[in-house]
Amino acid sequence: MQLLKATDLSHSFETLLYEGVNLDCNEGESIAILGVSGSGKSTILNHLSTLLPPKSGSIDLLNQKNIYSLSIDELLALRRYGVGIIFQAHYLFRGFSTQENLAIASFLAHQEVDMKLLERMGISHTLSQQVGELSGGQQQRVSIARILCKKPKMIFADEPTGNLDKQTALSVMKIILEFLQERGAGMVLATHDEEIAKNCTKIFLLENKVFRQIK
C-alpha cells in the first residue's frame, strides 16, 4: 500500500533551491535523502511532513490527497495520529522525566509506552531522570523512542542518529527499520551519513538543485 507520493515539488527562497522532486513510499519502505548541509534536504522533509508547503507540486500522504489543501484541523489530526517527526533538535520537555516525555506523546496519540522498546533502545534505566540530566545521545534516543511509541504510519527523520556513536547509530537504525516492517509503516530520513543511508530501501541524492534516485 502506498503511504506517500510527492509529485514535481519545487521550492525557492531568494533563489531556486530545487525542482523536480518526485518520490513515493510504500508500507515497510525506508527512503534516505543524502545531501550536503544547506542543500535543502531538511526543507524537503518539512514539505513531506506537513510543516511547509512547497512552491509548487503536490503531496499525497496516508490517503489524504494534496495535503496542503486540507484544513488546519485536518492537518493537526494527521500530525497527531498518522505522522511522527524526529527533528535534529530533541524538543523534549526539559523539566520532565524521560517517562513523562514518553507518556505525554503516547497519550496524545492514544497509545501506550512500549517498555520493551525502551530496553532495546538502552534508555529504560533513565525513566525517572529529568531529560536535562541525560547525555546528548540519550536524549536523542528518547526523542526517537517517543515517536516510535506513538506508532505512526509515516515517520520523517532529520539526521536521526547524528548525535550517536557509530555502533549505537546502526543499532538504533536497525530498531527503526524493524518497526517499519512490524507496523507496515514508512520512513523518509535526511542524512549525510552514507552508511546509515545504505540500510534504506531507496536512496535519493540532492545535489546542485537536482534530486535524483541513486538506489
Coordinates of C-alpha atoms in Angstrom, one line a residue, residues 13-151:
F13 CA 13.8 31.3 -1.1
E14 CA 15.7 34.2 -2.8
T15 CA 16.8 31.7 -5.4
L16 CA 15.7 28.3 -6.6
L17 CA 16.6 25.6 -4.0
Y18 CA 15.4 22.6 -6.0
E19 CA 12.8 21.4 -8.5
G20 CA 11.5 18.1 -9.9
V21 CA 11.3 16.3 -6.6
N22 CA 9.4 13.1 -7.1
L23 CA 9.2 10.1 -4.7
D24 CA 6.8 7.6 -3.3
C25 CA 6.9 5.4 -0.2
N26 CA 5.0 2.1 0.4
E27 CA 4.4 0.1 3.6
G28 CA 7.6 -1.2 5.1
E29 CA 9.9 1.0 3.0
S30 CA 12.5 3.5 4.1
I31 CA 13.9 6.3 2.0
A32 CA 17.1 8.2 2.6
I33 CA 17.8 11.7 1.2
L34 CA 21.5 12.4 1.0
G35 CA 23.0 15.8 0.6
V36 CA 25.5 18.3 2.0
S37 CA 24.5 20.8 4.6
G38 CA 22.4 23.6 3.1
S39 CA 21.4 21.6 0.0
G40 CA 17.7 21.6 1.0
K41 CA 17.1 18.1 2.2
S42 CA 15.6 19.3 5.5
T43 CA 13.3 21.6 3.6
I44 CA 12.0 18.6 1.6
L45 CA 11.3 16.7 4.8
N46 CA 9.3 19.8 6.0
H47 CA 7.2 19.6 2.9
L48 CA 6.6 15.9 3.2
S49 CA 5.8 16.0 6.9
T50 CA 3.0 18.7 6.6
L51 CA 5.1 21.6 8.1
L52 CA 5.9 23.7 5.0
P53 CA 4.1 24.0 1.7
P54 CA 6.3 23.7 -1.4
K55 CA 6.2 26.5 -4.0
S56 CA 4.8 24.0 -6.5
G57 CA 3.9 20.4 -6.7
S58 CA 1.6 18.1 -4.7
I59 CA 1.9 15.6 -1.8
D60 CA -0.5 12.8 -1.0
L61 CA 0.0 11.3 2.5
L62 CA -1.8 8.5 4.2
N63 CA -4.8 8.6 1.9
Q64 CA -5.1 12.3 2.1
K65 CA -4.8 13.9 -1.3
N66 CA -2.8 17.1 -1.8
I67 CA -2.3 17.6 2.0
Y68 CA -1.8 21.4 1.7
S69 CA -5.4 21.8 0.6
L70 CA -6.6 20.3 4.0
S71 CA -7.9 22.5 6.8
I72 CA -5.7 23.3 9.8
D73 CA -7.8 20.8 11.9
E74 CA -7.3 18.1 9.4
L75 CA -3.5 18.7 9.2
L76 CA -3.3 18.7 13.0
A77 CA -5.1 15.3 13.2
L78 CA -2.8 13.9 10.5
R79 CA 0.3 15.0 12.5
R80 CA -1.2 13.7 15.8
Y81 CA -2.2 10.3 14.7
G82 CA -0.5 9.4 11.4
V83 CA 2.8 11.2 11.3
G84 CA 5.9 11.0 13.5
I85 CA 8.6 13.7 13.1
I86 CA 12.1 13.2 14.5
F87 CA 13.9 16.6 14.5
Q88 CA 17.6 17.3 14.7
A89 CA 16.9 19.2 17.9
H90 CA 15.3 16.9 20.5
Y91 CA 12.4 19.2 21.5
L92 CA 12.0 17.3 24.8
F93 CA 10.3 18.9 27.8
R94 CA 13.4 19.5 29.9
G95 CA 11.7 19.9 33.2
F96 CA 10.1 16.5 32.8
S97 CA 11.4 13.0 33.2
T98 CA 12.0 10.5 30.4
Q99 CA 8.9 8.7 31.4
E100 CA 6.8 11.8 31.4
N101 CA 8.1 12.9 28.0
L102 CA 7.2 9.5 26.5
A103 CA 3.8 9.3 28.3
I104 CA 2.7 12.7 27.0
A105 CA 3.4 11.8 23.4
S106 CA 1.8 8.4 23.7
F107 CA -1.3 9.7 25.4
L108 CA -1.9 12.3 22.8
A109 CA -1.7 9.6 20.1
H110 CA -3.9 7.2 22.1
Q111 CA -1.1 4.7 22.5
E112 CA 0.9 3.2 25.4
V113 CA 4.6 3.4 26.1
D114 CA 6.4 0.3 24.9
M115 CA 8.7 -0.8 27.7
K116 CA 10.4 -3.5 25.6
L117 CA 11.3 -0.8 23.0
L118 CA 12.9 1.3 25.7
E119 CA 15.0 -1.6 26.8
R120 CA 16.2 -2.3 23.3
M121 CA 17.0 1.4 22.9
G122 CA 19.1 1.3 26.1
I123 CA 17.1 4.0 27.9
S124 CA 14.8 2.1 30.3
H125 CA 17.1 3.0 33.2
T126 CA 16.6 6.7 32.5
L127 CA 12.8 6.7 33.1
S128 CA 12.9 8.6 36.4
Q129 CA 15.6 11.1 35.3
Q130 CA 14.9 14.6 34.0
V131 CA 15.8 14.7 30.4
G132 CA 18.0 17.7 31.0
E133 CA 20.3 15.4 33.1
L134 CA 20.8 13.0 30.2
S135 CA 23.7 13.0 27.7
G136 CA 23.0 14.2 24.2
G137 CA 23.0 10.6 22.9
Q138 CA 20.5 9.5 25.5
Q139 CA 18.2 12.5 24.7
Q140 CA 18.4 11.6 21.0
R141 CA 17.3 8.0 21.8
V142 CA 14.4 9.3 24.0
S143 CA 13.3 11.5 21.2
I144 CA 13.3 8.6 18.7
A145 CA 11.5 6.3 21.2
R146 CA 8.9 9.0 21.8
I147 CA 8.0 8.9 18.1
L148 CA 8.0 5.1 17.9
C149 CA 5.8 4.8 20.9
K150 CA 3.2 6.9 19.0
K151 CA 3.1 4.1 16.4

